[in-house]
Coordinates of C-alpha atoms in Angstrom, one line a residue:
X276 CA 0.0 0.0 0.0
X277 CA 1.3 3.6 -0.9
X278 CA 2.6 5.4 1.9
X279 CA 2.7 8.9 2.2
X280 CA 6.7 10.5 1.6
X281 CA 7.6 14.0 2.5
X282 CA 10.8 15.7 0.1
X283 CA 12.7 18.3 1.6
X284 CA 14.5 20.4 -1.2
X285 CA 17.5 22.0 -0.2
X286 CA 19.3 24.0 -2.9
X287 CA 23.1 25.0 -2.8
X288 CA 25.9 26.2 -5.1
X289 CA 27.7 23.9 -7.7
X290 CA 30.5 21.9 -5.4
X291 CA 31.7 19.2 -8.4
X292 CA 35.1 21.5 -8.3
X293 CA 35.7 20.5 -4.8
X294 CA 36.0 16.6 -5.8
X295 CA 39.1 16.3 -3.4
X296 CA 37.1 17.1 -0.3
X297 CA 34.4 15.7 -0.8
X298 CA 31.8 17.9 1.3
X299 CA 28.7 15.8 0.1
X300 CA 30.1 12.5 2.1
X301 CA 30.5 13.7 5.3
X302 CA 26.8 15.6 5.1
X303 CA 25.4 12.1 3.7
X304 CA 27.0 10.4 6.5
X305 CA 26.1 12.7 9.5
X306 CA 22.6 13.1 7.8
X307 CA 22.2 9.0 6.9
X308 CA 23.8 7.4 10.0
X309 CA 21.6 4.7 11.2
X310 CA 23.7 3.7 14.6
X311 CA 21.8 4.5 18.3
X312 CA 20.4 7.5 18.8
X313 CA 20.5 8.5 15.2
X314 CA 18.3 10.6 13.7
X315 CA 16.7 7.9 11.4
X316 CA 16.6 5.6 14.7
X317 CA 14.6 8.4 16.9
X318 CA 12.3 8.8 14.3
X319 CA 11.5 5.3 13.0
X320 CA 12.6 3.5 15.9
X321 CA 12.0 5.4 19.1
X322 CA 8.9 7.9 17.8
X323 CA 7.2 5.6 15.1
X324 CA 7.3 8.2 12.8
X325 CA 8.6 7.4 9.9
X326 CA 9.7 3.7 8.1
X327 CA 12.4 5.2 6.3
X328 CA 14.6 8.1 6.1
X329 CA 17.5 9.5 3.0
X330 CA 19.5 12.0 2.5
X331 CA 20.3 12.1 -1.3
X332 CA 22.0 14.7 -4.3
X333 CA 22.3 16.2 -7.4
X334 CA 25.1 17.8 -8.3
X335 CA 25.1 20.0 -11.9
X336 CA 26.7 23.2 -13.1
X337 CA 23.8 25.1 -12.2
X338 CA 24.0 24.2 -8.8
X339 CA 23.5 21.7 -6.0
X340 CA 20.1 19.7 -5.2
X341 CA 20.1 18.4 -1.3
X342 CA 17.4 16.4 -0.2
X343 CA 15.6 14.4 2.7
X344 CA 13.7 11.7 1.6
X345 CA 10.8 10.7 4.6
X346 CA 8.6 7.8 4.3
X347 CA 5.5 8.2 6.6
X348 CA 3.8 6.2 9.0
X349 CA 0.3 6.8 9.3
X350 CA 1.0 8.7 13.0
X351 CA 3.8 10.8 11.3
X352 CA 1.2 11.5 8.0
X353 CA -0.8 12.9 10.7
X354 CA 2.0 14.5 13.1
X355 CA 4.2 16.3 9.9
X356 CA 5.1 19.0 12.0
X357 CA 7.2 16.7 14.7
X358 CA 9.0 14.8 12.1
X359 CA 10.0 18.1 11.1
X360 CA 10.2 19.2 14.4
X361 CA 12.8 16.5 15.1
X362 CA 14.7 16.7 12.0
X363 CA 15.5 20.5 12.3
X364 CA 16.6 20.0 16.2
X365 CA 19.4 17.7 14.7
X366 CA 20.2 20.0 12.4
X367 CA 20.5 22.6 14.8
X368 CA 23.2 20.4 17.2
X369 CA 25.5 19.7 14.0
X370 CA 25.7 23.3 13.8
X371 CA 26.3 23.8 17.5
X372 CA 28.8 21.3 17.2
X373 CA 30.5 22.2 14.5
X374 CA 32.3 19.7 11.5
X375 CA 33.7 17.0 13.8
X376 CA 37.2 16.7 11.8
X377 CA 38.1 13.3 13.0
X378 CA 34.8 12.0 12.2
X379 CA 35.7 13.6 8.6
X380 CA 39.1 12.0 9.0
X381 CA 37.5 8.6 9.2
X382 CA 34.8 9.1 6.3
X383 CA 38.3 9.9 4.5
X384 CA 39.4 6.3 5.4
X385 CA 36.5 4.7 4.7
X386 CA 36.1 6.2 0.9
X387 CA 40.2 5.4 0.5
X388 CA 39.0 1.6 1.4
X389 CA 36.5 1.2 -0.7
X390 CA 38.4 3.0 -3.7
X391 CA 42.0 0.7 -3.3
X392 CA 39.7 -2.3 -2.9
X393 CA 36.8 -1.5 -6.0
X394 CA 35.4 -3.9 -8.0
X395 CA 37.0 -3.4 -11.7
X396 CA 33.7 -2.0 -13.2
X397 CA 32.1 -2.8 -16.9
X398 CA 34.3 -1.4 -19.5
X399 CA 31.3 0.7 -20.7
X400 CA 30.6 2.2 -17.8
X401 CA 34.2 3.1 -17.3
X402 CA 34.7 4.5 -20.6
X403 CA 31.4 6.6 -20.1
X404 CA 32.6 7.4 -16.5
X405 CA 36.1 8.3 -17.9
X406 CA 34.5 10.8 -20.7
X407 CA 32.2 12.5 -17.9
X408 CA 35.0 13.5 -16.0
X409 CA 37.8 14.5 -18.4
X410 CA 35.2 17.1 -19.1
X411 CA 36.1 18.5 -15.5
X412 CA 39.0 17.0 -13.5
X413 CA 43.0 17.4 -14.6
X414 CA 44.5 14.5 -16.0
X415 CA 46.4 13.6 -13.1
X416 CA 43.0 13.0 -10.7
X417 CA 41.1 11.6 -13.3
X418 CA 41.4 8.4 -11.5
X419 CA 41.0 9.0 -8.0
X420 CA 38.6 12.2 -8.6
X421 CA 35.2 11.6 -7.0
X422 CA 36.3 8.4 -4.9
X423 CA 38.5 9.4 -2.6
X424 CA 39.0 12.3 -0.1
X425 CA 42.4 13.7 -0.4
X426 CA 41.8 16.9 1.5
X427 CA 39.4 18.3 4.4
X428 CA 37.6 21.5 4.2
X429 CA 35.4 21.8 7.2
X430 CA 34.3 25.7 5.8
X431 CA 32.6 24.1 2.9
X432 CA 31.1 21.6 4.7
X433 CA 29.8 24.2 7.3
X434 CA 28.2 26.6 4.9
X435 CA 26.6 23.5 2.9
X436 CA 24.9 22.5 6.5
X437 CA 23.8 26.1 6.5
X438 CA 21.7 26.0 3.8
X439 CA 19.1 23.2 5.5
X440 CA 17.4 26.1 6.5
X441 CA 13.3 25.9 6.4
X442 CA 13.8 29.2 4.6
X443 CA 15.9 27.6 2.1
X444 CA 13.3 24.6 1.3
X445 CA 10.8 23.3 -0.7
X446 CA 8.2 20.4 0.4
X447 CA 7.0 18.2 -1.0
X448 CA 3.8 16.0 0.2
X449 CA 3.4 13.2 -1.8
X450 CA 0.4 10.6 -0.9
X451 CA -2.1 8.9 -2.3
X452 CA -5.6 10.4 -2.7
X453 CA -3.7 13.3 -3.3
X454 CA -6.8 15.0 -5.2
X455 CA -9.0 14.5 -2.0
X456 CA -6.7 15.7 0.4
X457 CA -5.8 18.9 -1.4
X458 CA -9.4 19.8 -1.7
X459 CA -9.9 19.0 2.1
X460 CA -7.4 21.7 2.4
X461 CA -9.3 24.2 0.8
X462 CA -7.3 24.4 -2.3
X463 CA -8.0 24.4 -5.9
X464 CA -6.0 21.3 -7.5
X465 CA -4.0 22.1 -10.5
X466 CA -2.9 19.8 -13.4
X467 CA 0.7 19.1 -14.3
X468 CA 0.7 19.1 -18.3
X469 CA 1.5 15.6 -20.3
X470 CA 1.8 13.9 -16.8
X471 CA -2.1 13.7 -15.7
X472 CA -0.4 14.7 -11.9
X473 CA -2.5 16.4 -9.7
X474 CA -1.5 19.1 -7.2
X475 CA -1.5 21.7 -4.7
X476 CA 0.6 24.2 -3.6
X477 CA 0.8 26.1 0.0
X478 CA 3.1 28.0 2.0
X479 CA 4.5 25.7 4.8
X480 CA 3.7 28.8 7.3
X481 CA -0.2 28.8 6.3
X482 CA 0.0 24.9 6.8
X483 CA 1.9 24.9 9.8
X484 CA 1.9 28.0 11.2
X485 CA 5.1 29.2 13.4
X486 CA 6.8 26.0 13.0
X487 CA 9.0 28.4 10.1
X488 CA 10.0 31.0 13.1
X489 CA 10.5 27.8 15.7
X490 CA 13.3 26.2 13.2
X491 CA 14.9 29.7 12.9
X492 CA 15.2 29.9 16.6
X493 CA 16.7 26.7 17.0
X494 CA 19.0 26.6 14.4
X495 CA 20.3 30.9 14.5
X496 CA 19.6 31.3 18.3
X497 CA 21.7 30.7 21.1
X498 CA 20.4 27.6 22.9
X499 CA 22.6 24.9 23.9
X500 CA 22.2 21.6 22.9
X501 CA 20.7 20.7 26.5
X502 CA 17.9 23.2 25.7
X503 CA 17.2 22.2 22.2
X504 CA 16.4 18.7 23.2
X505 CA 14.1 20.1 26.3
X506 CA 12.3 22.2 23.4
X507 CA 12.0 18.9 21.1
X508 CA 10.4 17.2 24.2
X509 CA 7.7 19.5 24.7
X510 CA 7.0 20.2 21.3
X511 CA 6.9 15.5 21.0
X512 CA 5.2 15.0 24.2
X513 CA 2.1 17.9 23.8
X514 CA 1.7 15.4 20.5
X515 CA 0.6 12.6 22.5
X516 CA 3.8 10.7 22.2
X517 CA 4.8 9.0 25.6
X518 CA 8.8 7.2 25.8
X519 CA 11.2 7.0 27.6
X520 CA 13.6 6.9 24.7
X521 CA 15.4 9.9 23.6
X522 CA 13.3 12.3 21.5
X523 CA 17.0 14.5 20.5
X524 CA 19.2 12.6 17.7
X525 CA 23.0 12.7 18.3
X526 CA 25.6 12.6 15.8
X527 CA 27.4 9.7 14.9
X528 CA 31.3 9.1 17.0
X529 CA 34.4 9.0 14.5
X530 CA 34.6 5.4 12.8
X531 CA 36.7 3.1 14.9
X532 CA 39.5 0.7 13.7
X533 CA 39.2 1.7 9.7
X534 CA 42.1 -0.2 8.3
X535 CA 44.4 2.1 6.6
X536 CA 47.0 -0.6 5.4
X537 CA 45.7 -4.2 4.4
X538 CA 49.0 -6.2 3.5
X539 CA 48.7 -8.3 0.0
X540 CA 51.5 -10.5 1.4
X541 CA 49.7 -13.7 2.0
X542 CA 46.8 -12.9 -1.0
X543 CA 45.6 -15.0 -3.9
X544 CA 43.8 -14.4 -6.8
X545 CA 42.2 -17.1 -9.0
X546 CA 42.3 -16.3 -12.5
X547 CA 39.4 -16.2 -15.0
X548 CA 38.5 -20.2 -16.4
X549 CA 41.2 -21.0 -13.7
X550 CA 39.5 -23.8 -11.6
X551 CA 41.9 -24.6 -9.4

């Protein structure tokens, strides 16, 4: 049975020319981490919320797409308002604690691992791959460009996370019925052209009103993190939702015991048709 998704669209400047830091991969970790107390465990998990939760991106010369990708429960269809709730509190804590760089460091490791140990991919793909970025990246990255990072830059990363701002977003409510529901809202539906797609368009302050200004406060103000989480409590427990699980995500700890040097010394490769 369709569920009903919420998009969050987050747009940002063109980062492709920053292929050596990769900024994206430490915002798709911190955003996508699914150990304890993450933000995709409190809201599936520990609220019920939500049954699944991505961060995704499109990256083109005219700029950067970011989005959050929420499946909805039928409790969170009806409580939109505290997934966001909880979302933007998280948000708010990575900026109060700032780029962590040896969690970055780590990320680092992790992309090195999977790039020195890479499947060799389908000679098509490789050639189109290969054609893609000698339209971008110097001959001498062309290689390691886009798989590895060979360089932090916590700034970039910082100002990327600033622009998950409610003020910097489009929603999108996507659910079925969707006809029925946009006239229960008191809005005229509107047809997307060639697709047969019916729609609606608010503001997100006439739908929710305040929650806009609440964000703001959270994520520009002064609070500590302590008083953040208090907020999120109130703002989860006047919903009707009674745990005793924590309502405030955390972000993830630096990977632990990432092998940086795997020796080859005692390896053996079986060649193809070789059955032995």
């Amino acid at each position: 049975q369709p569920q009903t998704q919420l998009w969050l669209h987050f747009p940002a400047p063109d980062v492709r020319q920053e292929y050596r830091s990769q900024p994206l991969q430490y915002l798709s970790y911190v955003l996508g981490y699914r150990g304890p107390d993450s933000l995709n465990q409190v809201l599936t998990d520990n609220l019920g919320l939500v049954t699944s939760f991505n961060v995704g991106f499109d990256t083109a010369s005219s700029g950067t797409s970011m989005y959050a990708m929420i499946q909805l429960t039928e409790a969170g269809r009806s409580h939109m308002d505290v997934v966001l709730d909880v979302f933007f509190a998280y948000l708010a804590v990575l900026r109060r604690l700032g780029v962590d760089e040896a969690l970055y460091s780590t990320v680092a490791d992790t992309q090195k691992l999977d790039w020195d140990w890479s499947q060799p991919p389908v000679a098509m793909s490789a050639a189109s791959d290969m054609a893609e970025k000698m339209t971008r990246l110097p001959p001498q990255d062309l290689l390691s460009g886009d798989g590895r990072i060979d360089k932090q830059n916590t700034s970039l990363v910082a100002s990327l996370l600033e622009r998950w701002m409610p003020n910097n977003m489009n929603v999108a409510c996507v659910q079925p019925n969707a006809s029925e529901a946009i006239l229960a809202a008191g809005i005229q539906p509107q047809l997307l052209p060639h697709y047969h797609f019916h729609y609606g368009t608010q503001a997100i302050s006439d739908v929710l009103p305040g929650a806009v200004e609440r964000w703001l406060g959270w994520l520009e103000g002064h609070q500590t993190v302590a008083v953040i989480g208090e907020h999120v409590e109130t703002r989860v427990r006047s919903a009707g939702f009674q745990t005793s699980r924590t309502f405030l995500a955390s972000p993830p700890k630096p990977i632990k015991d990432v092998p940086k040097d795997i020796s080859l010394t005692h390896m053996r490769a079986v060649g193809v048709g070789d059955g032995s």
